[in-house]
Coordinates of C-alpha atoms and ligand atoms in Angstrom, one line a residue:
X566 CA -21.9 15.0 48.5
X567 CA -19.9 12.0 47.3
X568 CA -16.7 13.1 45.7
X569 CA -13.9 11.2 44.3
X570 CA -11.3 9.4 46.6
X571 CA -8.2 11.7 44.3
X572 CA -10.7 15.0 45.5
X573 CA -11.1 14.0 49.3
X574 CA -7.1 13.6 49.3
X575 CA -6.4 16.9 47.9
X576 CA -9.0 18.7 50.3
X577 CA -6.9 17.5 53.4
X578 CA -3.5 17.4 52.1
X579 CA -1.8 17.1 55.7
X580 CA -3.7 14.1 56.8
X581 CA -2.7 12.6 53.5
X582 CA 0.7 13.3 54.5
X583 CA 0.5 11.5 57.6
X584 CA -1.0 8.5 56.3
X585 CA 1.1 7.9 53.7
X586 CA 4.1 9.3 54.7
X587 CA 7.4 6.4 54.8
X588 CA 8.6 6.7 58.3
X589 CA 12.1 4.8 57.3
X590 CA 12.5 7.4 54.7
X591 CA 12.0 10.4 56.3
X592 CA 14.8 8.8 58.6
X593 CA 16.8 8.1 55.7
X594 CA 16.0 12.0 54.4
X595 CA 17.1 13.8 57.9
X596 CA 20.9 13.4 56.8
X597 CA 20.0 14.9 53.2
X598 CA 18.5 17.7 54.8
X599 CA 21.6 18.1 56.8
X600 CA 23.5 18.3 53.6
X601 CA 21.0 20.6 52.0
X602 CA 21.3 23.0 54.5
X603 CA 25.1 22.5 54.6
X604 CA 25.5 23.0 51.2
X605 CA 22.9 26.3 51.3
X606 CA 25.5 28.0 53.2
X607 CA 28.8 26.7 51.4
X608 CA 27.1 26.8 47.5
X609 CA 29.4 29.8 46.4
X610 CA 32.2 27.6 46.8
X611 CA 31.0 24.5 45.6
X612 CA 30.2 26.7 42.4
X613 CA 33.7 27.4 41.7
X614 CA 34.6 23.6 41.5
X615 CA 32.3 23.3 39.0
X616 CA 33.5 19.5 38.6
X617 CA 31.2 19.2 41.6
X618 CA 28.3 20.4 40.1
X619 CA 26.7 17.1 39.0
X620 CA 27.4 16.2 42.9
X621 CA 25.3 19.6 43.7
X622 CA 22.9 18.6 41.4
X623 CA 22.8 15.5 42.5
X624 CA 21.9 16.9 46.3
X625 CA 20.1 19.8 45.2
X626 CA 17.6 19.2 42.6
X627 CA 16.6 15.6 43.8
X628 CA 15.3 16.2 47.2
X629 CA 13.7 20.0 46.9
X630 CA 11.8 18.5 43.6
X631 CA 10.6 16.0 46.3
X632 CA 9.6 18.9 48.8
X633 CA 7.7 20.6 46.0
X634 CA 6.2 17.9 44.5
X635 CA 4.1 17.5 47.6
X636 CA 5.2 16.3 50.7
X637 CA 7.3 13.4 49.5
X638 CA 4.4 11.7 48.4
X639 CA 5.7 9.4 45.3
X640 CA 9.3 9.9 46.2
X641 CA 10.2 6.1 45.5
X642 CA 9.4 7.2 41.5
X643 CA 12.9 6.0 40.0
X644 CA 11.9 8.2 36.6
X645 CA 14.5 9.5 34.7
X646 CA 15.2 13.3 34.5
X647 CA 14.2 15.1 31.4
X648 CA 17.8 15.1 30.8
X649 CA 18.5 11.5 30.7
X650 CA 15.3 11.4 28.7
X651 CA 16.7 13.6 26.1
X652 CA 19.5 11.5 25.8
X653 CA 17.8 8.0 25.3
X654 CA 16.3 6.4 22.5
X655 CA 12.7 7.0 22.7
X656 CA 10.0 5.5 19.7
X657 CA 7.3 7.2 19.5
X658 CA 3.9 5.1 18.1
X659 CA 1.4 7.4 16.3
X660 CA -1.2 5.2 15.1
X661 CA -5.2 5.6 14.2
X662 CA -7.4 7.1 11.3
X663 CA -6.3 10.8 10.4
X664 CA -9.7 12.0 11.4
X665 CA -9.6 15.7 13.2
X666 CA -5.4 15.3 12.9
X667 CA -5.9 19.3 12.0
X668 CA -7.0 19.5 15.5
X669 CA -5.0 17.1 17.0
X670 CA -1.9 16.9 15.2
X671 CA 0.0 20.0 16.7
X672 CA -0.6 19.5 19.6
X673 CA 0.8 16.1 19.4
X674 CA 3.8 17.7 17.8
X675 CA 4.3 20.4 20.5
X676 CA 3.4 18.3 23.7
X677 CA 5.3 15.0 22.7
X678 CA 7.2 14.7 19.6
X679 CA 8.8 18.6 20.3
X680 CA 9.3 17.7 24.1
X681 CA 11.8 14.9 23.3
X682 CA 12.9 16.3 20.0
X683 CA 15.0 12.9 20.1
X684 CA 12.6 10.5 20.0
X685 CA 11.7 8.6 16.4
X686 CA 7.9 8.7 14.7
X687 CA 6.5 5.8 13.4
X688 CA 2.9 6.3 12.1
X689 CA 0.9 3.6 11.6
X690 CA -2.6 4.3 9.6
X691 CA -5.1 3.2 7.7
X692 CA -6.3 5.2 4.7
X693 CA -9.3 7.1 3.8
X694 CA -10.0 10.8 2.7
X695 CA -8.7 12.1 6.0
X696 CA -5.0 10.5 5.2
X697 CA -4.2 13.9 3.4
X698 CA -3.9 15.9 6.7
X699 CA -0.8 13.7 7.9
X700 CA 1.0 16.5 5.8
X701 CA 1.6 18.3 9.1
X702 CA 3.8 15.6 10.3
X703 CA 6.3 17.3 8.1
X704 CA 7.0 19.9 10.9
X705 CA 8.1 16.6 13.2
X706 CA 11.8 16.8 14.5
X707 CA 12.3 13.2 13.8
X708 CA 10.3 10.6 11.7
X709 CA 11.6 6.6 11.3
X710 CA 9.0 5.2 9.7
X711 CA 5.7 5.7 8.2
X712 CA 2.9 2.8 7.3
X713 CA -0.4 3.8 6.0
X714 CA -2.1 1.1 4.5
X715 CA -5.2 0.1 2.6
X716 CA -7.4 -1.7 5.5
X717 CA -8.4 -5.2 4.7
X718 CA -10.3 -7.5 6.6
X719 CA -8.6 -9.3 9.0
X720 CA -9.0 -13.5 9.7
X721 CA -11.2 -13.7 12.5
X722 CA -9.8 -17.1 13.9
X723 CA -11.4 -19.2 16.8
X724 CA -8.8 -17.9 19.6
X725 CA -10.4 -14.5 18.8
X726 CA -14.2 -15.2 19.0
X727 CA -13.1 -17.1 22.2
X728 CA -12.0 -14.4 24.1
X729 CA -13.5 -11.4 22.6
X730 CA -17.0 -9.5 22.8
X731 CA -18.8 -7.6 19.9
X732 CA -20.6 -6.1 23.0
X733 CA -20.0 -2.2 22.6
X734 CA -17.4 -2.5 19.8
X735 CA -18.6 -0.3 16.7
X736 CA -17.4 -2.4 14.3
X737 CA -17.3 -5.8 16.4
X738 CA -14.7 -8.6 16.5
X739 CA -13.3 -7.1 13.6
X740 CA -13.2 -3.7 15.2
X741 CA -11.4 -4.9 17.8
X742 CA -8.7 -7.0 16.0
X743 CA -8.2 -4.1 13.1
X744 CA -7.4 -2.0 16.2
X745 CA -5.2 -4.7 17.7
X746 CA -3.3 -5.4 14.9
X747 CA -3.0 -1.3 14.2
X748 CA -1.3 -1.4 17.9
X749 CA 1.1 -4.3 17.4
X750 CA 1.6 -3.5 13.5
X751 CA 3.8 -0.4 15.1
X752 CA 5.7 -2.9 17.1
X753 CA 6.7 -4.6 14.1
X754 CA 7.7 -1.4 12.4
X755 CA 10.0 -0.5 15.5
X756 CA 11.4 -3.7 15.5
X757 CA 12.3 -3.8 12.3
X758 CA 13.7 -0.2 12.4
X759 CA 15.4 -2.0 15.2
X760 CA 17.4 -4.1 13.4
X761 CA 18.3 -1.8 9.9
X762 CA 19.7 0.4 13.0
X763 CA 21.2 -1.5 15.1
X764 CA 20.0 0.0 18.2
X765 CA 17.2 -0.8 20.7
X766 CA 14.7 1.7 22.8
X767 CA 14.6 2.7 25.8
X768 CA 11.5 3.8 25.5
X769 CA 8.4 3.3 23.5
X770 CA 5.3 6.2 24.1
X771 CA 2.1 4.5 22.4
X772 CA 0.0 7.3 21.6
X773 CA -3.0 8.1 19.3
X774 CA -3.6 10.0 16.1
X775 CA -6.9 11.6 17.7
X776 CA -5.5 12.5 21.1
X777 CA -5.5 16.5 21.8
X778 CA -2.8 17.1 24.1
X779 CA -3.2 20.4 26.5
X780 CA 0.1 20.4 28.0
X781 CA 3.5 18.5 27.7
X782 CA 4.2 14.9 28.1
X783 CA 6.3 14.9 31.5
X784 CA 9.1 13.0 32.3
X785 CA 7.8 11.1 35.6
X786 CA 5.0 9.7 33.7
X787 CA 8.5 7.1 32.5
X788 CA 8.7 4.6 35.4
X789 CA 11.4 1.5 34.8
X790 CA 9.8 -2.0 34.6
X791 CA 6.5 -0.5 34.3
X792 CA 3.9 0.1 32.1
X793 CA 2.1 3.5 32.7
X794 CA -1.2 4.2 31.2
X795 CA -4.3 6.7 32.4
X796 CA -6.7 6.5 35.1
X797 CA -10.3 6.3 34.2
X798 CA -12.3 4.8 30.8
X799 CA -11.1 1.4 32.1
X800 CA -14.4 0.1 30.7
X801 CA -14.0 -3.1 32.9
X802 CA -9.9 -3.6 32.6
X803 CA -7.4 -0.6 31.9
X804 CA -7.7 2.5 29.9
X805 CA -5.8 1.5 26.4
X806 CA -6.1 5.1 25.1
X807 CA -2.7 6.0 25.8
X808 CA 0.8 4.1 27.4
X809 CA 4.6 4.4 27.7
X810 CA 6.7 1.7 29.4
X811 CA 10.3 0.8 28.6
X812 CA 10.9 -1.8 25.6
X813 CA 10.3 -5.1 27.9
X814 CA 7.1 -3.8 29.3
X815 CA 6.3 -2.4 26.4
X816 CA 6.8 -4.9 23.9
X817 CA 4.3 -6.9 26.0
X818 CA 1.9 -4.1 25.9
X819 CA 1.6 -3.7 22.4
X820 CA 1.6 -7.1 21.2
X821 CA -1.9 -7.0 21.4
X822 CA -2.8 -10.0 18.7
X823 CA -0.5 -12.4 19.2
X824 CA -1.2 -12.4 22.8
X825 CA -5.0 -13.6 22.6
X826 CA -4.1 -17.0 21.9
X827 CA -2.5 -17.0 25.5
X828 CA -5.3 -15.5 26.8
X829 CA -7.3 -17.8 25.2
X830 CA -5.3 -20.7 27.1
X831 CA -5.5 -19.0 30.2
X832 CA -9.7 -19.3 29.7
X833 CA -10.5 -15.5 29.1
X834 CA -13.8 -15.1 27.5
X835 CA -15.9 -12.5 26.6
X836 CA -13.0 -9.6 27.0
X837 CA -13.7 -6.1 25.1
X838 CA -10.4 -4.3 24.5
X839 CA -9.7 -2.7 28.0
X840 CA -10.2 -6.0 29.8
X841 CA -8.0 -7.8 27.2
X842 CA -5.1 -5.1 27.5
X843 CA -5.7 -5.7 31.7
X844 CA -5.6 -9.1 31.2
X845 CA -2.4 -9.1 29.0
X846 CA -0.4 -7.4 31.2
X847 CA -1.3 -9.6 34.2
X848 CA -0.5 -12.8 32.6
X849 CA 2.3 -11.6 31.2
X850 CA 3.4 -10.8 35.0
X851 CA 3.8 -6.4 33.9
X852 CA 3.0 -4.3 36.5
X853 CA 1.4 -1.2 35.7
X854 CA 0.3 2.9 37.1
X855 CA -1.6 5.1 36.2
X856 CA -1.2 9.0 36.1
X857 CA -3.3 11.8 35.2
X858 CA -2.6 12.6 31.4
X859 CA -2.9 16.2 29.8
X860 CA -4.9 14.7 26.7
X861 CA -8.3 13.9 25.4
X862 CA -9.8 11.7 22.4
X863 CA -11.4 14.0 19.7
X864 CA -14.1 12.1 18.8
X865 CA -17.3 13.0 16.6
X866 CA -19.6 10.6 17.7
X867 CA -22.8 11.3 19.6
X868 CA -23.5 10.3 23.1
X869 CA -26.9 11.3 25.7
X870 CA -26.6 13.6 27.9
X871 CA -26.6 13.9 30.9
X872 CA -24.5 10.5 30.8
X873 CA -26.4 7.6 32.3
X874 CA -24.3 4.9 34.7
X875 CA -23.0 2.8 31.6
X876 CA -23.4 6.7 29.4
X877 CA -19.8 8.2 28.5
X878 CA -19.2 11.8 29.6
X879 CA -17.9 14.5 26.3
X880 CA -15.2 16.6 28.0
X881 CA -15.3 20.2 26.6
X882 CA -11.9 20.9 24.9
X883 CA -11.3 23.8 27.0
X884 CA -11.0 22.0 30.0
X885 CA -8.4 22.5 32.1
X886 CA -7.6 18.6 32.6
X887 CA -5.7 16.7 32.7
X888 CA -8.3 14.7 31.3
X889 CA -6.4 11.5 30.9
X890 CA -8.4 10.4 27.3
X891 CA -11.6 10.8 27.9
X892 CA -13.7 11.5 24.9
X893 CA -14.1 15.7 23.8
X894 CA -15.2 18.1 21.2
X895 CA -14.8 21.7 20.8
X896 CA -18.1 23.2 22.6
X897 CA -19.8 25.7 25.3
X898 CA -19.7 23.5 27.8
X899 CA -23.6 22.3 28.9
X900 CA -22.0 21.8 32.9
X901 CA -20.0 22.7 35.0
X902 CA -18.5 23.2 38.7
X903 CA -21.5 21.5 40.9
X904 CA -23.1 20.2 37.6
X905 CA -20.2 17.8 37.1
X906 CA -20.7 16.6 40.5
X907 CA -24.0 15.8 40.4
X908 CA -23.4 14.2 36.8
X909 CA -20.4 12.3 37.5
X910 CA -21.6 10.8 41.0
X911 CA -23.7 8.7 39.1
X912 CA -21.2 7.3 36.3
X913 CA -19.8 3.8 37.1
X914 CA -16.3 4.2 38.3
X915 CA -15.1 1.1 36.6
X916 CA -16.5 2.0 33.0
X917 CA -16.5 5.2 31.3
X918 CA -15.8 7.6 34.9
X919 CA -13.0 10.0 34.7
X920 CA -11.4 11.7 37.2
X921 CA -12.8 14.8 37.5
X922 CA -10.8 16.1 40.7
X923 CA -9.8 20.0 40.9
X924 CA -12.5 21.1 38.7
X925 CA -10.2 19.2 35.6
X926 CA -13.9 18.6 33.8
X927 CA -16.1 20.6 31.9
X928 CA -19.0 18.5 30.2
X929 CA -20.3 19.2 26.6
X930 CA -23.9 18.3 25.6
X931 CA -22.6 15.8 23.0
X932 CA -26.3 14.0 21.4
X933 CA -25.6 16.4 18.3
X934 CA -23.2 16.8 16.1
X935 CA -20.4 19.6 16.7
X936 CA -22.1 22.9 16.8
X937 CA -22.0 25.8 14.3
X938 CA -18.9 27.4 15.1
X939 CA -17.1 25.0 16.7
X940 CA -14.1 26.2 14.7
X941 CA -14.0 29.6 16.1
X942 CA -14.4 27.5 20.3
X943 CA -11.1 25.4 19.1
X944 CA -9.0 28.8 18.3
X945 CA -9.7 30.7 21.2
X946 CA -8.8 27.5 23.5
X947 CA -6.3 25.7 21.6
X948 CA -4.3 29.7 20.6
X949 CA -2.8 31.1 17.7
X950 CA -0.4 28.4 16.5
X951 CA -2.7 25.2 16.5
X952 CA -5.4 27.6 15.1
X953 CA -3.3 28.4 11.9
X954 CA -2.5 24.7 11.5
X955 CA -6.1 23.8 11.7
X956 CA -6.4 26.8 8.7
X957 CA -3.7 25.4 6.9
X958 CA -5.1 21.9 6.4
X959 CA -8.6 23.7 6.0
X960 CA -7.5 25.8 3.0
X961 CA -4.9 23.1 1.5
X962 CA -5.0 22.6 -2.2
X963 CA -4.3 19.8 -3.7
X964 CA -0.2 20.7 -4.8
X965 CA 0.6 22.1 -1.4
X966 CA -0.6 18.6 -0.4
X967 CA 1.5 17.1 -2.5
X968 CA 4.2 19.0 -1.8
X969 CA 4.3 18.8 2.3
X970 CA 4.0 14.6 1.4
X971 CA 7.7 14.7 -0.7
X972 CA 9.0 16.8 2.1
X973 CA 8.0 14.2 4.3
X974 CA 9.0 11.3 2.8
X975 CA 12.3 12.9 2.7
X976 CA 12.4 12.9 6.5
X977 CA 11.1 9.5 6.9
X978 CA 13.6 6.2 7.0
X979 CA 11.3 3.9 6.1
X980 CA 8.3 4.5 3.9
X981 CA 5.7 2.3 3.0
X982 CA 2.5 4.0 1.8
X983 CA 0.2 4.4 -1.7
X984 CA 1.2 6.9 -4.4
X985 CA 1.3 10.4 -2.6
X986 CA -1.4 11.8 -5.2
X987 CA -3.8 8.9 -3.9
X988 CA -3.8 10.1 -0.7
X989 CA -3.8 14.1 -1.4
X990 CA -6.6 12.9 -4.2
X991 CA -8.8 11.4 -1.5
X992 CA -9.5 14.4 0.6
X993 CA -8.7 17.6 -1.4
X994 CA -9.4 17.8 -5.6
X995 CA -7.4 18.8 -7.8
X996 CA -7.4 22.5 -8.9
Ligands
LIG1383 C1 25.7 -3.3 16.9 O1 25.9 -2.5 18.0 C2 26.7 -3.1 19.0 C3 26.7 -2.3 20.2 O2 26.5 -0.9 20.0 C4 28.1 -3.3 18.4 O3 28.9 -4.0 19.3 C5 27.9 -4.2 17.1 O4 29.2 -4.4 16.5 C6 27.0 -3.6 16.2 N1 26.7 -4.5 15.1 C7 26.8 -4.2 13.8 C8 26.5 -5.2 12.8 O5 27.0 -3.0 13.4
LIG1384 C1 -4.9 -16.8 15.2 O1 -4.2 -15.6 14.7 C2 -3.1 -15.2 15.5 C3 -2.6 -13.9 15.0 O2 -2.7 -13.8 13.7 C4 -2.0 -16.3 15.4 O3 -0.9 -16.0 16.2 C5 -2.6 -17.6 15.9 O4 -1.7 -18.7 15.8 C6 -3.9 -18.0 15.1 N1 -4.5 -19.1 15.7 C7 -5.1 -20.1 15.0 C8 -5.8 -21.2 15.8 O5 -5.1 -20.1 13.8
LIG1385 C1 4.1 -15.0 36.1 O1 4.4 -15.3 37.5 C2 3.8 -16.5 37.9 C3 4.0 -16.6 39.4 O2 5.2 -16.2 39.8 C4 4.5 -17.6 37.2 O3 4.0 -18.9 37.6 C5 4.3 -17.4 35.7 O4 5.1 -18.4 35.0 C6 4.8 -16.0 35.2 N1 4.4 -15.8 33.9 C7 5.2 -15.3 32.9 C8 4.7 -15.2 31.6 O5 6.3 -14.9 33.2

């Protein structure tokens, strides 16, 4: 049975070792280990001078993180600890349609904005009778700035219809460059921020209004001078569903529009948004990763199943993951174990494949709609808290609305949105 390359690795984790394994550093790690066990012996004392506890630290937590991690596999991952994190400026770039944001929404509270209770919102979304659910964002530690806008049609100039495809874009070229200029319209927003502040980021996390997130946001997924994104759904170039990189890499990454007149130059044509992004970021000379991401993209659109080559695979919500953005929907899952190898053998690695490694997958049969009592599924996966948010935007009235909206342009810097009862008025009426 063919199985993916990350599966065959875990299965033999010792010969892995020994064919990755950096001689020169494990020569460089014997003196360490020296002081490790050195320092196992001696620790009482070097507790008492606790001045020398960043120097313990220093010994202690760096290499045995290593150890554990899995044979120092990765070591050369400069990331900064969840410490430093918590102390830099992180932005965090929440854009999309509110769509499912019951569903979604705590989660992205809990697993990012919560997680570095630092880091500065900026939401930028279009409107439509959905909007009204962004009232959750009022739980957010931190909020900068918040755009929702009434979406326009965007000027489809000749540098676009150059290098872009319609080919598998709902909506077209004009799909693509509303979502492009969504992307780099929260660039301008942290820029501007920026400069009202006085400060620059760090770090910018570019994430997605319909992501589900099943665990946190770790710090090792921040790499210096590189943009990280997911494996998988690279649809011909990289998977755009989710990315963090520092503000250089990142403001390359985002800038989305203006950069398709370069590509344009460089003789790109028929690009769809994945290849573009790729195709960005090489040109642009940014190196990139990718890591396995605890989210998925909630997404009620129909697909066949089983997926074909070119099909694209509906995770179950209850997956274990991480399921690095693929698409998923609250259901009894239609496969799983052996059925997603047999399903998944067959989908083309470069398009819509996941990884699907260490049983991570569970498949829905997605050519429906959601089924009847999806609501109850979502609960019992997602637990007690995101279940009681997903209530609370159920049974909103139209004050409560209107109410969560002032508390939360309160929090927010910047606001730039329509009349709070236009959005509440849109999804919920009055009474
Ligand atoms: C902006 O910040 C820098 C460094 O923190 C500082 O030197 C400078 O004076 C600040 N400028 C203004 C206009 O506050
Ligand atoms: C096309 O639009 C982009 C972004 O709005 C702009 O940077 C570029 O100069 C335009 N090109 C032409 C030929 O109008
Ligand atoms: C990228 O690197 C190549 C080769 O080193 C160089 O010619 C090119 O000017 C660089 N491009 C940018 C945008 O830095």
């Amino acid at each position: 049975m063919k199985k993916s390359p990350s599966s065959r690795n875990l299965t033999n984790p010792i010969s892995k070792w020994f064919s990755d394994i950096n001689w020169r550093f494990v020569i460089l790690i014997i003196p360490l280990f020296s002081f490790i066990i050195f320092f196992s012996f001696h620790a009482p004392n070097l507790n008492a001078l606790s001045s020398f506890s960043s120097v313990k630290n220093l010994l202690f937590d760096i290499p045995l993180q290593k150890v554990k991690n899995g044979l120092f596999i990765n070591t050369v991952n400069n990331s900064p600890t969840k410490d430093e994190l918590l102390r830099s400026k992180i932005a965090v770039c929440l854009v999309g349609g509110a769509r499912r944001f019951e569903l979604t929404g705590p989660s992205i509270l809990d697993m990012i904005l919560k997680e570095y209770p630092n880091s500065d919102l900026f939401l930028h979304s279009p409107l439509d009778k959905d909007s009204f659910k962004f009232s959750l964002l009022k739980f957010a530690p931190k909020v900068a700035a918040i755009k929702i806008f009434h979406p326009q049609p965007l000027p489809e100039n000749e540098s676009f219809v150059h290098v872009l495809t319609a080919d598998n874009s709902p909506n077209g070229i004009q799909g693509l460059i509303q979502y492009f200029d969504l992307v780099e319209g929260c660039l301008t927003m942290i820029r501007s921020h920026q400069v009202k502040n006085n400060i620059t980021y760090d770090w910018i996390i570019r994430t997605r209004v319909d992501g589900y997130w099943n665990g946190p946001l770790s710090p090792e997924n921040f790499v210096p001078g590189k943009y990280l994104v997911p494996p998988g759904s690279s649809y011909g170039g990289l998977n755009d569903r989710f990315g963090v990189g520092d503000f250089k890499t990142s403001t390359i990454a985002l800038s989305r529009l203006s950069l398709v007149p370069k590509l344009d130059s460089a003789g790109f044509t028929n690009l769809n948004s994945e290849s573009a992004f790729k195709a960005q970021l090489t040109t642009q000379n940014v190196s990139y990763q990718t890591k396995r991401l605890p989210f998925c993209i909630v997404s009620d659109r129909k697909y066949d199943f089983p997926p074909a080559r070119y099909g694209v695979p509906v995770a179950a919500l209850s997956s274990p993951g991480p399921l690095s953005g693929t698409k998923c929907r609250p259901c009894r899952p239609a496969c799983v174990g052996v059925c997603v190898e047999n399903v998944m053998m067959w989908v083309e690695k470069g398009w819509s494949w996941t990884d699907w490694a260490d049983g991570s997958l569970e498949l829905c049969d997605a050519h429906g709609s959601w089924e009847n009592g999806w609501e109850k599924i979502f609960d019992r996966v997602a637990g007690k808290k995101f279940a009681n948010a997903r209530k609370r935007i159920h049974n909103l009235k139209f004050n409560d609305c209107v109410r969560d909206f002032i508390q939360l342009k309160k929090l927010a810097a910047q606001w730039n949105a329509p009349p709070i009862e236009e959005i509440c008025t849109l999804g919920l009426s009055h009474s």
